[in-house]
Short mmCIF file of C-alpha atoms in Angstrom, two decimals:
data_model
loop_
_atom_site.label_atom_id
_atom_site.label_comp_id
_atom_site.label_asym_id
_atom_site.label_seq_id
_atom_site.Cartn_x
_atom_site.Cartn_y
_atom_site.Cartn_z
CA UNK A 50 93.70 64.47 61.26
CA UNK A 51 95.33 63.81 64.68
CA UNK A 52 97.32 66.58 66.32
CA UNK A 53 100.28 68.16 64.67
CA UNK A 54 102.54 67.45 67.10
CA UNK A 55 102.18 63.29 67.30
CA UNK A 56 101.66 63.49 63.45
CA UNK A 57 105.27 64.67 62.95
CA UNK A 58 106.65 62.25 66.07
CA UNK A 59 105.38 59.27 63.59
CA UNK A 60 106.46 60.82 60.61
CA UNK A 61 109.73 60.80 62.58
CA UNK A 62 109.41 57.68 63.34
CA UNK A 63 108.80 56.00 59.60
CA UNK A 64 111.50 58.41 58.49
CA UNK A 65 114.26 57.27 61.11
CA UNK A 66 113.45 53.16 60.71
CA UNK A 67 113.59 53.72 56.96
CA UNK A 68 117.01 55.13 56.95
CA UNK A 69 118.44 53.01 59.87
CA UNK A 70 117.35 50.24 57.64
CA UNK A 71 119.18 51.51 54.53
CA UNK A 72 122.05 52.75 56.03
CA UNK A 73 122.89 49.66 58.49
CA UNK A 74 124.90 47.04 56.23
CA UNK A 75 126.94 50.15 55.17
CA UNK A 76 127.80 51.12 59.01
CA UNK A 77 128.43 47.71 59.62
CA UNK A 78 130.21 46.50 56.68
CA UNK A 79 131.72 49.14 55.10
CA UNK A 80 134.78 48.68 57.12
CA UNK A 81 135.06 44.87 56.74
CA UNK A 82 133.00 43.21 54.31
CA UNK A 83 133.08 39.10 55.08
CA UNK A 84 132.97 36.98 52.01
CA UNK A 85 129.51 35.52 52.75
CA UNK A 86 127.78 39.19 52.91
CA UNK A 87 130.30 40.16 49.71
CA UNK A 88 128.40 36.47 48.12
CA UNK A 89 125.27 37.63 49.37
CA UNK A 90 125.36 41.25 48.05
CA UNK A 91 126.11 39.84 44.27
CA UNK A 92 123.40 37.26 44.14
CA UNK A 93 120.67 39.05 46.07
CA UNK A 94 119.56 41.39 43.33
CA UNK A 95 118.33 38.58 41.11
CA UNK A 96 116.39 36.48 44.10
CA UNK A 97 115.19 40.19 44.85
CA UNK A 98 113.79 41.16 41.68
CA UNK A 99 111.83 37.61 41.31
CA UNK A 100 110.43 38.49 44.57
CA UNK A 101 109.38 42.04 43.97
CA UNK A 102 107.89 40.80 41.32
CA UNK A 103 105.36 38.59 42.97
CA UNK A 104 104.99 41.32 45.55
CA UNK A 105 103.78 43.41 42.71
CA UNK A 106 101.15 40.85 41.69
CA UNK A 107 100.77 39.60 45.05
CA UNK A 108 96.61 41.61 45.29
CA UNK A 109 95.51 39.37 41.71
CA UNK A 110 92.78 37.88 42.88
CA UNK A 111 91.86 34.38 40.29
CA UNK A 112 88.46 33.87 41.88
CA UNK A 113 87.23 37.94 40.71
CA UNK A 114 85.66 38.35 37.40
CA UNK A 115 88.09 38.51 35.41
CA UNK A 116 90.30 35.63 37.01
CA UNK A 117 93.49 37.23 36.94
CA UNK A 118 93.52 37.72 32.94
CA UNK A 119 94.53 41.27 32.39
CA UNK A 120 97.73 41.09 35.09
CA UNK A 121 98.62 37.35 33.40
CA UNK A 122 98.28 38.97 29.77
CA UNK A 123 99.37 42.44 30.46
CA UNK A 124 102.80 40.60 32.03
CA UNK A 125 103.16 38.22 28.76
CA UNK A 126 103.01 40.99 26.48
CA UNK A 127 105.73 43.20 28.52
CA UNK A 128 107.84 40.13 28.84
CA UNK A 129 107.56 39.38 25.02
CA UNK A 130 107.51 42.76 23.78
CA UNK A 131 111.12 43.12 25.90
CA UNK A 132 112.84 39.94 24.86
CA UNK A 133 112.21 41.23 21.16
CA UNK A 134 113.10 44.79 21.07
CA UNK A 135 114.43 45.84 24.22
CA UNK A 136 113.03 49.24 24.59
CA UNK A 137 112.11 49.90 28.42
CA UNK A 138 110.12 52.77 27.66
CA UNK A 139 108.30 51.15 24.81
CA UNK A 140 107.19 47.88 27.59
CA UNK A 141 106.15 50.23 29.86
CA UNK A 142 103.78 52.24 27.68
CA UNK A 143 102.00 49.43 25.67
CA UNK A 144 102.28 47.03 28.75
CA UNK A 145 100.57 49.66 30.94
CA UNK A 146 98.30 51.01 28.42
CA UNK A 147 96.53 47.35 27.66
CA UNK A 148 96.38 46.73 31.28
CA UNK A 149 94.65 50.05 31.70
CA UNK A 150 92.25 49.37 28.76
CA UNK A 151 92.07 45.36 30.31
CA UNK A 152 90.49 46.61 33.41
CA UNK A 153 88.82 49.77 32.26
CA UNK A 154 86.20 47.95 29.38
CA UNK A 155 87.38 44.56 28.46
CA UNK A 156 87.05 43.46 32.45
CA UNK A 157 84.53 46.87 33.46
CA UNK B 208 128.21 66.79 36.90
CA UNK B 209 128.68 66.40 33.29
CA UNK B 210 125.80 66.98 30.49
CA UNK B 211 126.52 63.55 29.25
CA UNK B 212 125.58 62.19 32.85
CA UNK B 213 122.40 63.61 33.49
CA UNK B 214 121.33 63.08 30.50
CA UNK B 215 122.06 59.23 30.96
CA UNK B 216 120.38 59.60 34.20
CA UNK B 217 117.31 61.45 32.99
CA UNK B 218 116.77 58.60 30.07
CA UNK B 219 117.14 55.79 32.20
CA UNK B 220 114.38 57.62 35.10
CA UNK B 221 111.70 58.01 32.06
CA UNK B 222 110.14 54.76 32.74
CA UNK B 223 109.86 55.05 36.73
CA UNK B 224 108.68 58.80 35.69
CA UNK B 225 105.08 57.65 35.07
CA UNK B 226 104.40 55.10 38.13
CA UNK B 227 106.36 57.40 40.77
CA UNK B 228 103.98 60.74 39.49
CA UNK B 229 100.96 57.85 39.82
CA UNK B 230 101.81 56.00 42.77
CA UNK B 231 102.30 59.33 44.86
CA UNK B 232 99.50 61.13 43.79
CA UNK B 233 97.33 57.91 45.05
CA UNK B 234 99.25 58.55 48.27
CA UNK B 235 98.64 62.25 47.96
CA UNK B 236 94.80 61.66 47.46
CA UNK B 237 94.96 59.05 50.39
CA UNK B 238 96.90 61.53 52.93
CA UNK B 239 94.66 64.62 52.00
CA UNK B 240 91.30 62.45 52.57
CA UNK B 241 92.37 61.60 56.47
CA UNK B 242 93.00 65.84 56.50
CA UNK B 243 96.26 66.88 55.81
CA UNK B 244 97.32 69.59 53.66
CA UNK B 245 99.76 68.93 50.60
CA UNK B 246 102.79 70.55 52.86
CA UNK B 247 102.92 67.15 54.76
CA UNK B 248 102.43 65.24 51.71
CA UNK B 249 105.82 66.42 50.65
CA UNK B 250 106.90 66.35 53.94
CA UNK B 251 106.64 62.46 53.91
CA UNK B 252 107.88 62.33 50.53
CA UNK B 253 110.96 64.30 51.21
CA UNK B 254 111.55 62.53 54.92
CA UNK B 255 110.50 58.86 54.40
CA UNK B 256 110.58 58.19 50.77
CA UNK B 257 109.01 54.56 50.79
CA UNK B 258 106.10 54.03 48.81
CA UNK B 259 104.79 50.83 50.46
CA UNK B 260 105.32 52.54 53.88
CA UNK B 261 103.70 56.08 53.35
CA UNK B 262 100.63 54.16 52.15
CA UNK B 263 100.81 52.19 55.26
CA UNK B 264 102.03 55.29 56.88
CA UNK B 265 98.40 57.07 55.87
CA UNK B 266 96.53 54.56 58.08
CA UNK B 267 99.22 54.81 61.30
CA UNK B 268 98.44 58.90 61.01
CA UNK B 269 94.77 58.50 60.66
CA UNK B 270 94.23 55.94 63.40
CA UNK B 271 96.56 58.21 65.67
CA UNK B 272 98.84 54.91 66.16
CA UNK B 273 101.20 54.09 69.16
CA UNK B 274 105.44 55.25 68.46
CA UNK B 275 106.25 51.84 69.58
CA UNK B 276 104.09 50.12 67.20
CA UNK B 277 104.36 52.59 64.37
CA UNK B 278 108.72 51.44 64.76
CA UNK B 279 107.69 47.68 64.74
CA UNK B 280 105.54 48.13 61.35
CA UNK B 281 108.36 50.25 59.47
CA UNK B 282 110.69 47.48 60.46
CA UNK B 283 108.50 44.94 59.20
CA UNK B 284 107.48 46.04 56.28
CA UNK B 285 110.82 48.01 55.39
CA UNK B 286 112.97 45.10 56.18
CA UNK B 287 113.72 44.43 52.40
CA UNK B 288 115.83 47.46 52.41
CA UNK B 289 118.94 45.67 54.56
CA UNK B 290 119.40 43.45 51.75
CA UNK B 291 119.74 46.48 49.28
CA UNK B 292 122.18 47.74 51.34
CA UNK B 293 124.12 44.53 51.07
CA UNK B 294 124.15 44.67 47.52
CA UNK B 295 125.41 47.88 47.15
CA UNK B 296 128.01 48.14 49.61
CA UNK B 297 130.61 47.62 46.28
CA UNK B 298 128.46 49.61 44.04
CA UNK B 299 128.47 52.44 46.08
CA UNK B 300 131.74 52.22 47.35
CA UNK B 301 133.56 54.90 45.69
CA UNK B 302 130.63 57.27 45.64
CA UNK B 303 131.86 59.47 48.34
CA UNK B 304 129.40 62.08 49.31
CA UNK B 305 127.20 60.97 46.83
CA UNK B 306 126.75 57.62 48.76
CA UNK B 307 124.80 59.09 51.92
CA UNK B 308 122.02 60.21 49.52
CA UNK B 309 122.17 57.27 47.17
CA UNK B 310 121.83 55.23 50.60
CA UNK B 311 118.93 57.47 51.84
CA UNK B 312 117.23 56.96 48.51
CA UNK B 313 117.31 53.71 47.59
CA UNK B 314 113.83 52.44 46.66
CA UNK B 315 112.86 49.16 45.26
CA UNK B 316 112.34 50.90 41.74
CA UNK B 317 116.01 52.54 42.19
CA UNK B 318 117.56 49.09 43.79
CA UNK B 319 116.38 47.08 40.77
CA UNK B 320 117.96 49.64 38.08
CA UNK B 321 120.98 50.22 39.41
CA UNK B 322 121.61 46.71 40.01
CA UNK B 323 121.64 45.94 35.63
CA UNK B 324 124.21 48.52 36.01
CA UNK B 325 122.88 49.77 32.50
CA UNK B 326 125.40 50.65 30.07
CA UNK B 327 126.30 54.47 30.20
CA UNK B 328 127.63 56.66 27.12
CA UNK B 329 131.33 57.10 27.20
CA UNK B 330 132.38 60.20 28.85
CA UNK B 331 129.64 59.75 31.83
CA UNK B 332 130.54 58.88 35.37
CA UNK B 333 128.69 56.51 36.88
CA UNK B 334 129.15 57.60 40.37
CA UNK B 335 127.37 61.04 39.27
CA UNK B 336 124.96 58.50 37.43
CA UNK B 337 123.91 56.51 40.56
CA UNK B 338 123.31 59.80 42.15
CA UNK B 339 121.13 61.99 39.68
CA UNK B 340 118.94 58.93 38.91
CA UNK B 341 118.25 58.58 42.41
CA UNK B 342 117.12 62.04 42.73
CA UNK B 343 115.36 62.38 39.53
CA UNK B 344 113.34 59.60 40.86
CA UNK B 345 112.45 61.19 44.12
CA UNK B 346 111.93 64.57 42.34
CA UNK B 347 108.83 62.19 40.83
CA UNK B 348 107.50 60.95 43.89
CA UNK B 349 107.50 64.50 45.15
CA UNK B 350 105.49 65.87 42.43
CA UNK B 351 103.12 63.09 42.77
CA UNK B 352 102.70 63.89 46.02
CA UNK B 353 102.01 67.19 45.92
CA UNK B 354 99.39 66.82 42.72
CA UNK B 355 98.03 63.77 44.22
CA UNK B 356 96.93 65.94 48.04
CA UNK B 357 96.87 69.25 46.15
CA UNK B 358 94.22 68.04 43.82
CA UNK B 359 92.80 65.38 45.71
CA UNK B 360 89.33 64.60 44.27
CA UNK B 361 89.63 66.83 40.82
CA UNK B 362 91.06 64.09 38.65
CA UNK B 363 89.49 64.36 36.25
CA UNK B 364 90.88 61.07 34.27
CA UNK B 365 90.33 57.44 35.29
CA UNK B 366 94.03 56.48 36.50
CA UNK B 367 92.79 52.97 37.20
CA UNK B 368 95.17 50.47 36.03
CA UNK B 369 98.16 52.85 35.54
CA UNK B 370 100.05 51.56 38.47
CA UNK B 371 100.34 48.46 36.13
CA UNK B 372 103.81 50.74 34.84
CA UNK B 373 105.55 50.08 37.99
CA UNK B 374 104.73 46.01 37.36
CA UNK B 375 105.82 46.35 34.35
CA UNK B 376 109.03 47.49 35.13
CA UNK B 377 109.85 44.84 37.68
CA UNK B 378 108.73 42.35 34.10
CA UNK B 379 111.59 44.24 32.55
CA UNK B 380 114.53 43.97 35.02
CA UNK B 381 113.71 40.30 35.20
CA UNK B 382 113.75 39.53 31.61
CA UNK B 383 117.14 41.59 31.77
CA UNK B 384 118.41 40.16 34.47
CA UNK B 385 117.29 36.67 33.14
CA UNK B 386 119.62 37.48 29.80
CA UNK B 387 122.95 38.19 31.92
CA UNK B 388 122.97 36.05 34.61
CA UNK B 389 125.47 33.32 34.45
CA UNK B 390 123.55 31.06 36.84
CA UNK B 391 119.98 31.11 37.03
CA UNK B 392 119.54 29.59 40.37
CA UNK B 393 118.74 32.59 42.68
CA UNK B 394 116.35 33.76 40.21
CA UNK B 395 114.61 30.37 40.90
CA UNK B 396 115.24 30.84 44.26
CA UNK B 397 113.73 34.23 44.31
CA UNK B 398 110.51 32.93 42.40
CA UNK B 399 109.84 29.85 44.34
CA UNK B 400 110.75 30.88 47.72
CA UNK B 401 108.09 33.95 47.32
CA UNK B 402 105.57 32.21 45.68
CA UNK B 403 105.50 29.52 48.36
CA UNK B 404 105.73 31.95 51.22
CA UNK B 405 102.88 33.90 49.43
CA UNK B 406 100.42 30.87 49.29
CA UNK B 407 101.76 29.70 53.22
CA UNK B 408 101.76 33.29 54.92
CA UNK B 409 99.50 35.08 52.60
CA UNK B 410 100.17 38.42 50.90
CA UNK B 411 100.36 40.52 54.02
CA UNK B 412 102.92 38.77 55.84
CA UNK B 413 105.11 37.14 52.98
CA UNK B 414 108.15 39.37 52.46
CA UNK B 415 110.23 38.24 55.54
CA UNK B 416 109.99 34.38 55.12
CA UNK B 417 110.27 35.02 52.12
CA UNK B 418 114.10 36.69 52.52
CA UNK B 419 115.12 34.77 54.86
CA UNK B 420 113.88 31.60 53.13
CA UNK B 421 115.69 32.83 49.98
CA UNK B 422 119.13 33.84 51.81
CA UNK B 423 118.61 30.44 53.14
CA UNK B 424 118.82 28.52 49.92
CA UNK B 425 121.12 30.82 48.26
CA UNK B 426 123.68 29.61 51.10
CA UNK B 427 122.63 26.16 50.55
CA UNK B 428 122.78 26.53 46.60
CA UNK B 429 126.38 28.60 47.12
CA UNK B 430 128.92 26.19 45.84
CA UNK B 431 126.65 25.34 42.84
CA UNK B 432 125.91 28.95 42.29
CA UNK B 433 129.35 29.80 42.31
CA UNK B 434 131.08 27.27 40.27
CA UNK B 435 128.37 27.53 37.80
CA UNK B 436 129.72 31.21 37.49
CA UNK B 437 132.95 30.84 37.21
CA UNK B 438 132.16 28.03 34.57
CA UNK B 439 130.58 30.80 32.55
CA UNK B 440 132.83 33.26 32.85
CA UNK B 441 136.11 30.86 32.02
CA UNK B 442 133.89 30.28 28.31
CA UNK B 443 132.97 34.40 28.09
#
């Protein structure tokens, strides 16, 4: 552990860049809000989500062991399991609990 | 703050519940191994409340890094969180006080949710709704990090895999989002753009070409994106 002191200055640091960076469109827009950003604003959200998306599996590695196959099957099986009952909690669980058993003995 | 609210709120947290708690105690376990007590754990979950950059932030504390360059990384790999702004400066327009918070705490897990604008009983207010789910939320990420440093090495359960849940939940707002949207051309967008940034600048540096490639075509795309909305919305 560094010293206190500089520990808390970068902690500061993260902290303040973080919320300057979620706060800014509202400071800037908030009074005025052009059409463009007002376009922007509704669309983003779905270009967003695609993209956290493949953030999320951004670390699968197809050249390992098990070539990808537990995220590529763990994501089917949320994605169908969804589309036919629509239970969040209920993709989460199953989705998370074959991925778990995926890389924990099927892929060990 | 009506019972009918929070527990709308609480329901729609339950599956972020499980990956926040996770995620946090691996940055818990992380923080406490460079030699920091569980007080700044919650410190930096309380203050910062990023995921991706308290992870990051571990490495910046334990290799003592510069201010200047510690600034330049947050901005980097933060950068994302402009664009939620964007989105919600009409969601969160009428939020009065509520709206500094819901600013403050507006993670990519919270971002995504309140975006479906999910369908609340009637008698809740979704100004309070906005609000408690984005605490709830960080109420998680506390605990997690707090169990994660307090505990540090005593799990005694292999956890490997269960950040999967937080995957999974991104799976879910897209199939969502793929059911409502009129025009499916910024999801395309959003797909293509990353993946091609992601094979170009590789999966460190991929989020900022990446938005700025897909604000790119989404201006490009606007009139077609656009028209094809109203077209939907004139057969609704």
């Amino acid at each position: 552990m560094i010293d206190a002191k500089h520990s808390l200055i970068l902690i500061a640091v993260i902290a303040g860049v973080t919320i300057l960076l979620r706060f800014l469109p509202y400071f800037v827009f908030s009074k005025h809000t052009p059409k463009a950003v007002l376009y922007l604003g509704s669309v983003l959200p779905y270009s967003l989500v695609a993209m956290l998306l493949v953030y999320c599996l951004k670390g699968t590695d197809f050249k390992s062991a098990s070539h990808g196959i537990p995220e590529i099957a763990a994501v089917a099986l949320v994605a169908v399991l969804h589309k036919w009952k629509h239970n969040t909690l209920l993709s989460v669980l199953c989705g998370t609990i074959f991925y778990m058993v995926m890389v924990q003995f099927v892929f060990a | 703050m009506n019972k009918i609210t929070v527990k709308a709120a609480f329901k729609a947290s339950l599956p972020i519940m499980a990956g926040y708690i996770v995620l946090g105690m691996g940055f818990g376990v992380l923080l406490a191994a460079k030699g920091y007590s569980f007080w700044w754990a919650i410190l930096m979950c309380v203050t910062i409340f990023s995921g991706t950059m308290q992870y990051v932030g571990v490495n910046l504390l334990g290799a003592g890094a510069s201010v200047i360059s510690t600034a330049i990384i947050t901005l980097t790999v933060n950068a994302r969180h402009l664009f939620y702004g964007i989105s919600m400066l009409e969601r969160y327009k009428d939020m009065g006080w509520r709206k500094w918070y819901a600013f403050f705490g507006l993670t990519d897990e919270t971002y995504s949710l309140i975006c479906l604008e999910p369908r609340l009983p009637k008698g809740a207010d979704r100004r309070d709704f906005n609000f408690l789910l984005t605490l709830m939320n960080q109420i998680y990420w506390i605990i997690g990090g707090f169990l994660g440093a307090f505990l540090a090495s005593l799990i005694p359960f292999n956890s490997a895999g269960l950040d999967f849940s937080m995957t999974a939940l991104f799976v879910i707002i897209f199939v969502e989002q793929w059911e409502i949207s009129r025009c499916r051309i910024p999801i395309y967008l959003g797909l293509g753009v990353s993946l091609a940034c992601l094979f170009i600048f590789g999966a460190d540096n991929f989020l900022i070409p990446s938005m700025l490639g897909i604000s790119a075509g989404l201006f490009i795309f606007r009139k077609r994106i656009e028209n094809a909305e109203r077209e939907a919305l004139k057969h609704d």
